[in-house]
PDB file of C-alpha atoms in Angstrom:
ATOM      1  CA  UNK X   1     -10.073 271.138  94.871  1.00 59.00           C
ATOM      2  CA  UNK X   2     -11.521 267.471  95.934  1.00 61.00           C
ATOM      3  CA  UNK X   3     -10.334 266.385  92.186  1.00 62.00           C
ATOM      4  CA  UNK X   4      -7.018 267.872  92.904  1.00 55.00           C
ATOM      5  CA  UNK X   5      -6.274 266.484  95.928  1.00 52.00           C
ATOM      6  CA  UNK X   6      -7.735 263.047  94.228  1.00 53.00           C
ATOM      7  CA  UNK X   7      -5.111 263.201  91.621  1.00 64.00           C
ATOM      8  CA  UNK X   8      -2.322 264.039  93.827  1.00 57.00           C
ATOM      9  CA  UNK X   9      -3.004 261.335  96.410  1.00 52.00           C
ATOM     10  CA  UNK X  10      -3.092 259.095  93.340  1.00 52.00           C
ATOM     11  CA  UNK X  11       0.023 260.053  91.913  1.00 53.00           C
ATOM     12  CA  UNK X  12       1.470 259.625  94.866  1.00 54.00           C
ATOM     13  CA  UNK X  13       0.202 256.097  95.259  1.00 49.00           C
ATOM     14  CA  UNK X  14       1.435 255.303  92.228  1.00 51.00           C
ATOM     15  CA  UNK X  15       5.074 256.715  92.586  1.00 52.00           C
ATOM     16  CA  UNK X  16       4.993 254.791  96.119  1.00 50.00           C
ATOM     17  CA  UNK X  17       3.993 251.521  94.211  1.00 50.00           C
ATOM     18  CA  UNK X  18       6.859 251.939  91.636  1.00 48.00           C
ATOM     19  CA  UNK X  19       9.521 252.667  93.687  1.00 47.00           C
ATOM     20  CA  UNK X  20       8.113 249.641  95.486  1.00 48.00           C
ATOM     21  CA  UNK X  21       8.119 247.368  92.515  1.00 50.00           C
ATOM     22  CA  UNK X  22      11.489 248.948  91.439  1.00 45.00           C
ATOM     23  CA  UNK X  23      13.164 247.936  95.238  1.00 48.00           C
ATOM     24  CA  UNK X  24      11.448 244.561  94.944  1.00 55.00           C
ATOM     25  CA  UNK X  25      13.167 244.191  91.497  1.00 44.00           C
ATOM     26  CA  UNK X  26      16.228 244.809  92.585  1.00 41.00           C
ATOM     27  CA  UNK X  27      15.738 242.665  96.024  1.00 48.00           C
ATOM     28  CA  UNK X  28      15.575 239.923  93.513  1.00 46.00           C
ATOM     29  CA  UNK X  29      17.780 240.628  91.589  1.00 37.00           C
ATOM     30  CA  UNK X  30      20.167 240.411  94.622  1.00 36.00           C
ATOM     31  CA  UNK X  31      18.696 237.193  95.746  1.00 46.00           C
ATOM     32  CA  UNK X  32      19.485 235.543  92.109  1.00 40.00           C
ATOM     33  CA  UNK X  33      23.566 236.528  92.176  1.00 34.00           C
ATOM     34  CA  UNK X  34      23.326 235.223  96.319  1.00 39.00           C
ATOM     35  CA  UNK X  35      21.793 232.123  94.936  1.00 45.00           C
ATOM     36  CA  UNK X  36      24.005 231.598  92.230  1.00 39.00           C
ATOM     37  CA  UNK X  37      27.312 232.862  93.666  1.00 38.00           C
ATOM     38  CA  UNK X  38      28.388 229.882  95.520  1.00 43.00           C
ATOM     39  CA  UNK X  39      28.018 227.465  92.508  1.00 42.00           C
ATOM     40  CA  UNK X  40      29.971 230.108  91.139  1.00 39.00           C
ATOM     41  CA  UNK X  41      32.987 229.772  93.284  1.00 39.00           C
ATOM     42  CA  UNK X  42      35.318 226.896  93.112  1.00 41.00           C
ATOM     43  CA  UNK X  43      35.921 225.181  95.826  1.00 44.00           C
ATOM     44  CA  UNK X  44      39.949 224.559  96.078  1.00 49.00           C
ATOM     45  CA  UNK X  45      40.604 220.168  96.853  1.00 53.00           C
ATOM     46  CA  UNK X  46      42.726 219.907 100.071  1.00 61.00           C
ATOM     47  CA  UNK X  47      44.987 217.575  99.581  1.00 74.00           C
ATOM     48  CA  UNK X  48      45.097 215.137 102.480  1.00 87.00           C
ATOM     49  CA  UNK X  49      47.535 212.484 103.585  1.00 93.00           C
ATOM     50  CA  UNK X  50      46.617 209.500 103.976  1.00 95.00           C
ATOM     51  CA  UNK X  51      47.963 206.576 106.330  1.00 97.00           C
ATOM     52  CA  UNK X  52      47.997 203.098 105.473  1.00 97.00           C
ATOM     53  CA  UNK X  53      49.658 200.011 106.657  1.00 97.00           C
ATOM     54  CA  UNK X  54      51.961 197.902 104.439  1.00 97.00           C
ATOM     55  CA  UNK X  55      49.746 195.310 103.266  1.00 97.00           C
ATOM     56  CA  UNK X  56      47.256 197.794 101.578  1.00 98.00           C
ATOM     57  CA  UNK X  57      50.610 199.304 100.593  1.00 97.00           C
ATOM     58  CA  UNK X  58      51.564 196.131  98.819  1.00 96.00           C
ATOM     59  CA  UNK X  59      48.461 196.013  97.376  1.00 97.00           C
ATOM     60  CA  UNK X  60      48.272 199.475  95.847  1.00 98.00           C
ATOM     61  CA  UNK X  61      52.320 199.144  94.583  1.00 98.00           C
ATOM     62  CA  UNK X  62      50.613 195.751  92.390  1.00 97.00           C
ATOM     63  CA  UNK X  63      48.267 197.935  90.985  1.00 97.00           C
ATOM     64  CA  UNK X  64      50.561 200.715  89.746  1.00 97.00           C
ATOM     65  CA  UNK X  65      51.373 202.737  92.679  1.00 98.00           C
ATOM     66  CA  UNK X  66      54.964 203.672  93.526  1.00 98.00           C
ATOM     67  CA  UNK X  67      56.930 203.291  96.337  1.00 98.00           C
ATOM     68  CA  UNK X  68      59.336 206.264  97.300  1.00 98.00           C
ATOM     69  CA  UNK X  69      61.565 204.944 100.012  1.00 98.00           C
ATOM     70  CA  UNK X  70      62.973 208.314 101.723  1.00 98.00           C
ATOM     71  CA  UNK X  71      65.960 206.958 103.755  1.00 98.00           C
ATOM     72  CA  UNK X  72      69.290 207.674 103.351  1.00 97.00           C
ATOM     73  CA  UNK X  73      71.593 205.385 100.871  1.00 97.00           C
ATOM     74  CA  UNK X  74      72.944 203.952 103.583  1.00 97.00           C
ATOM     75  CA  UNK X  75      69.985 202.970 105.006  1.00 97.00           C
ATOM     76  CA  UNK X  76      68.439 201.400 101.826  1.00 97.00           C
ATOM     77  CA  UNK X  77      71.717 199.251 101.449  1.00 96.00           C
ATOM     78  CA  UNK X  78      70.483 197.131 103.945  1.00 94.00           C
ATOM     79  CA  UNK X  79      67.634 196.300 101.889  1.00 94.00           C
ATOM     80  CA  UNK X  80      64.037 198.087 100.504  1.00 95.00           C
ATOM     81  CA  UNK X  81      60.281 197.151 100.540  1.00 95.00           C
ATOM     82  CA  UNK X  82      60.772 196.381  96.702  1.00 95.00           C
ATOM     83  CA  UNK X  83      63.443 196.094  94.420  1.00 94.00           C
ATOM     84  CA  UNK X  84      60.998 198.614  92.077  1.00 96.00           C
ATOM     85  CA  UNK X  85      60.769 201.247  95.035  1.00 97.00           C
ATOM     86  CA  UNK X  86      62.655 204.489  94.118  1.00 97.00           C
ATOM     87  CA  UNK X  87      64.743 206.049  96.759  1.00 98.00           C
ATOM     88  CA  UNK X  88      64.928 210.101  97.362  1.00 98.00           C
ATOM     89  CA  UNK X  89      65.895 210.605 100.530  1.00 98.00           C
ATOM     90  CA  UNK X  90      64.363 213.454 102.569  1.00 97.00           C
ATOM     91  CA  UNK X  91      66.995 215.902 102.325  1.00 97.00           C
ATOM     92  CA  UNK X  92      67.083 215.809  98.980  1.00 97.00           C
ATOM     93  CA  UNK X  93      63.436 216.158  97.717  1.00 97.00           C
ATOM     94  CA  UNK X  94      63.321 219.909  96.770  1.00 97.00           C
ATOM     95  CA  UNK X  95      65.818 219.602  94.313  1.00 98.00           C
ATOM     96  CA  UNK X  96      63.828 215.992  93.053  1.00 98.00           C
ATOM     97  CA  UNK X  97      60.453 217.254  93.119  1.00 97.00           C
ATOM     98  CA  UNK X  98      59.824 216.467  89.505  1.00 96.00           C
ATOM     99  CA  UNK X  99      61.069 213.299  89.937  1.00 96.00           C
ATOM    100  CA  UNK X 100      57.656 212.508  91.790  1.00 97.00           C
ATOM    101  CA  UNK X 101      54.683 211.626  89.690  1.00 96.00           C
ATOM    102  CA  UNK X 102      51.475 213.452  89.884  1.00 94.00           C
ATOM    103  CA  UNK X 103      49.535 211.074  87.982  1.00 96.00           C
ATOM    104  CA  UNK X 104      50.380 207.949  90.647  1.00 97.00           C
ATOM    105  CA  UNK X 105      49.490 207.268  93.994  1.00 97.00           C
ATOM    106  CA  UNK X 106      52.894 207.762  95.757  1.00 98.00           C
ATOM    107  CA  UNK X 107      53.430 205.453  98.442  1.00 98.00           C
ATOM    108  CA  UNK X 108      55.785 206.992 100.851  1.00 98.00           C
ATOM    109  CA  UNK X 109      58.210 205.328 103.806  1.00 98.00           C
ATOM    110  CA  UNK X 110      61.372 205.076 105.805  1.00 97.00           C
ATOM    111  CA  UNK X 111      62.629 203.853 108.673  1.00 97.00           C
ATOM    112  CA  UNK X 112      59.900 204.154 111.311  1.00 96.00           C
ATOM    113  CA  UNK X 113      57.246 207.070 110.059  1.00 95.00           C
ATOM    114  CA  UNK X 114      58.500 209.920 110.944  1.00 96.00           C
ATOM    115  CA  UNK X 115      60.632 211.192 107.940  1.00 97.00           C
ATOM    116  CA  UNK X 116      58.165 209.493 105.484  1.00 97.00           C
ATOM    117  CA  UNK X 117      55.217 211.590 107.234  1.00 97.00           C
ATOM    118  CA  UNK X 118      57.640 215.159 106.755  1.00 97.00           C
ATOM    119  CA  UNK X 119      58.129 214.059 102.984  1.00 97.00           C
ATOM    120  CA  UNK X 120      54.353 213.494 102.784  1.00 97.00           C
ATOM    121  CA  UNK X 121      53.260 216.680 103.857  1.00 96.00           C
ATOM    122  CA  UNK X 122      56.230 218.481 101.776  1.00 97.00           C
ATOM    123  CA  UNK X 123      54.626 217.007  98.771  1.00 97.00           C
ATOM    124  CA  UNK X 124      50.818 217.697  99.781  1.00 96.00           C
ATOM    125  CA  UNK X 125      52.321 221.001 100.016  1.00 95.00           C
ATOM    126  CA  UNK X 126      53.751 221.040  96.851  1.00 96.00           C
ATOM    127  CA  UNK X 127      50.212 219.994  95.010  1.00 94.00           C
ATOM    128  CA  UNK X 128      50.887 216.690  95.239  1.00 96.00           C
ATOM    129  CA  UNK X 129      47.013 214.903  95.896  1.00 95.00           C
ATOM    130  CA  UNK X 130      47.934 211.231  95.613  1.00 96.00           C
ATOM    131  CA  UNK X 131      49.878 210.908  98.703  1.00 97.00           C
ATOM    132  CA  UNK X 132      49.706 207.522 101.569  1.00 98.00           C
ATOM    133  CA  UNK X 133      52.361 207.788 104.048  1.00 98.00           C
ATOM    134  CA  UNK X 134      52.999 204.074 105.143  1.00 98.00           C
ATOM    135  CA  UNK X 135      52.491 203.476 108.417  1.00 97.00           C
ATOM    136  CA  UNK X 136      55.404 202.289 111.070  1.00 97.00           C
ATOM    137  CA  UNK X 137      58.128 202.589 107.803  1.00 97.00           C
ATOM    138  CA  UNK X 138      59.618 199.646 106.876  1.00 97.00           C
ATOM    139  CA  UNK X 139      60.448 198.500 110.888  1.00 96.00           C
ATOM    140  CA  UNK X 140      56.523 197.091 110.234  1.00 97.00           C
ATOM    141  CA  UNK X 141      56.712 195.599 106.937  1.00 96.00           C
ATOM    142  CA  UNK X 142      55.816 192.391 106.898  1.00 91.00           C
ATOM    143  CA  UNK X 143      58.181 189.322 106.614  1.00 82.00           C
ATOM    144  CA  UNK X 144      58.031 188.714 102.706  1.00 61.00           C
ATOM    145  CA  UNK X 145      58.169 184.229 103.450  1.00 43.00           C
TER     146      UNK X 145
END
């Protein structure tokens, strides 16, 4: 009976400490996916707009960057930051959108901020990651002596 009970206590013990090692396995287990799930998932780039006054503006359009000038015609008849700025104006950049470069910094302004800051987030919202509104539109550009 003592040799009995001896065996089943063991048996027991020993189905206790597999189902233990068996949970610890799979505690582990679960711990290696929760360590290597977040270099798993890709983190998405939020596009962000950035400000910047016209001399870095000036700067940046010397080294390749292009200047989208989003007033009206009428407006850019009485002159542009550059004779090599493109002009779209606001109302009309859905139907331009591929007119816009991806591959560019885009260097956005108008008149006084406003409408240059609405085209700026249009195109950030459009995937557009390259995007410096220009601060104070072309009321603050700088006398070109």
């Amino acid at each position: 009976m003592n040799k009995l009970l001896a065996i089943s206590f063991c048996a027991m013990l020993l189905a206790t400490a597999c189902e233990s090692s068996e949970e610890q396995k799979a505690q582990a287990a679960v711990k290696k996916v929760e360590a290597v799930q977040p270099a798993a998932v890709i983190e998405q780039k939020v596009a962000t707009i950035t400000t910047i006054d016209w001399q870095k503006a000036l700067d940046m359009h010397k080294a390749g960057a292009v200047l989208i000038d989003v007033r009206t015609p009428a407006e850019v008849a009485k002159g542009m930051a550059a004779a090599t700025a493109i002009n779209i104006p606001l109302q009309e950049m859905p139907q331009r959108l591929s007119e816009f470069p991806k591959d560019k910094d885009l260097l956005i302004y108008c008149r006084s901020g406003k409408r240059s800051m609405a085209a700026s987030k249009f195109l950030v919202e459009n995937g557009y990651t390259r995007v410096f509104n220009v601060e104070g539109g072309i009321l603050a550009l700088p006398s070109q002596n």
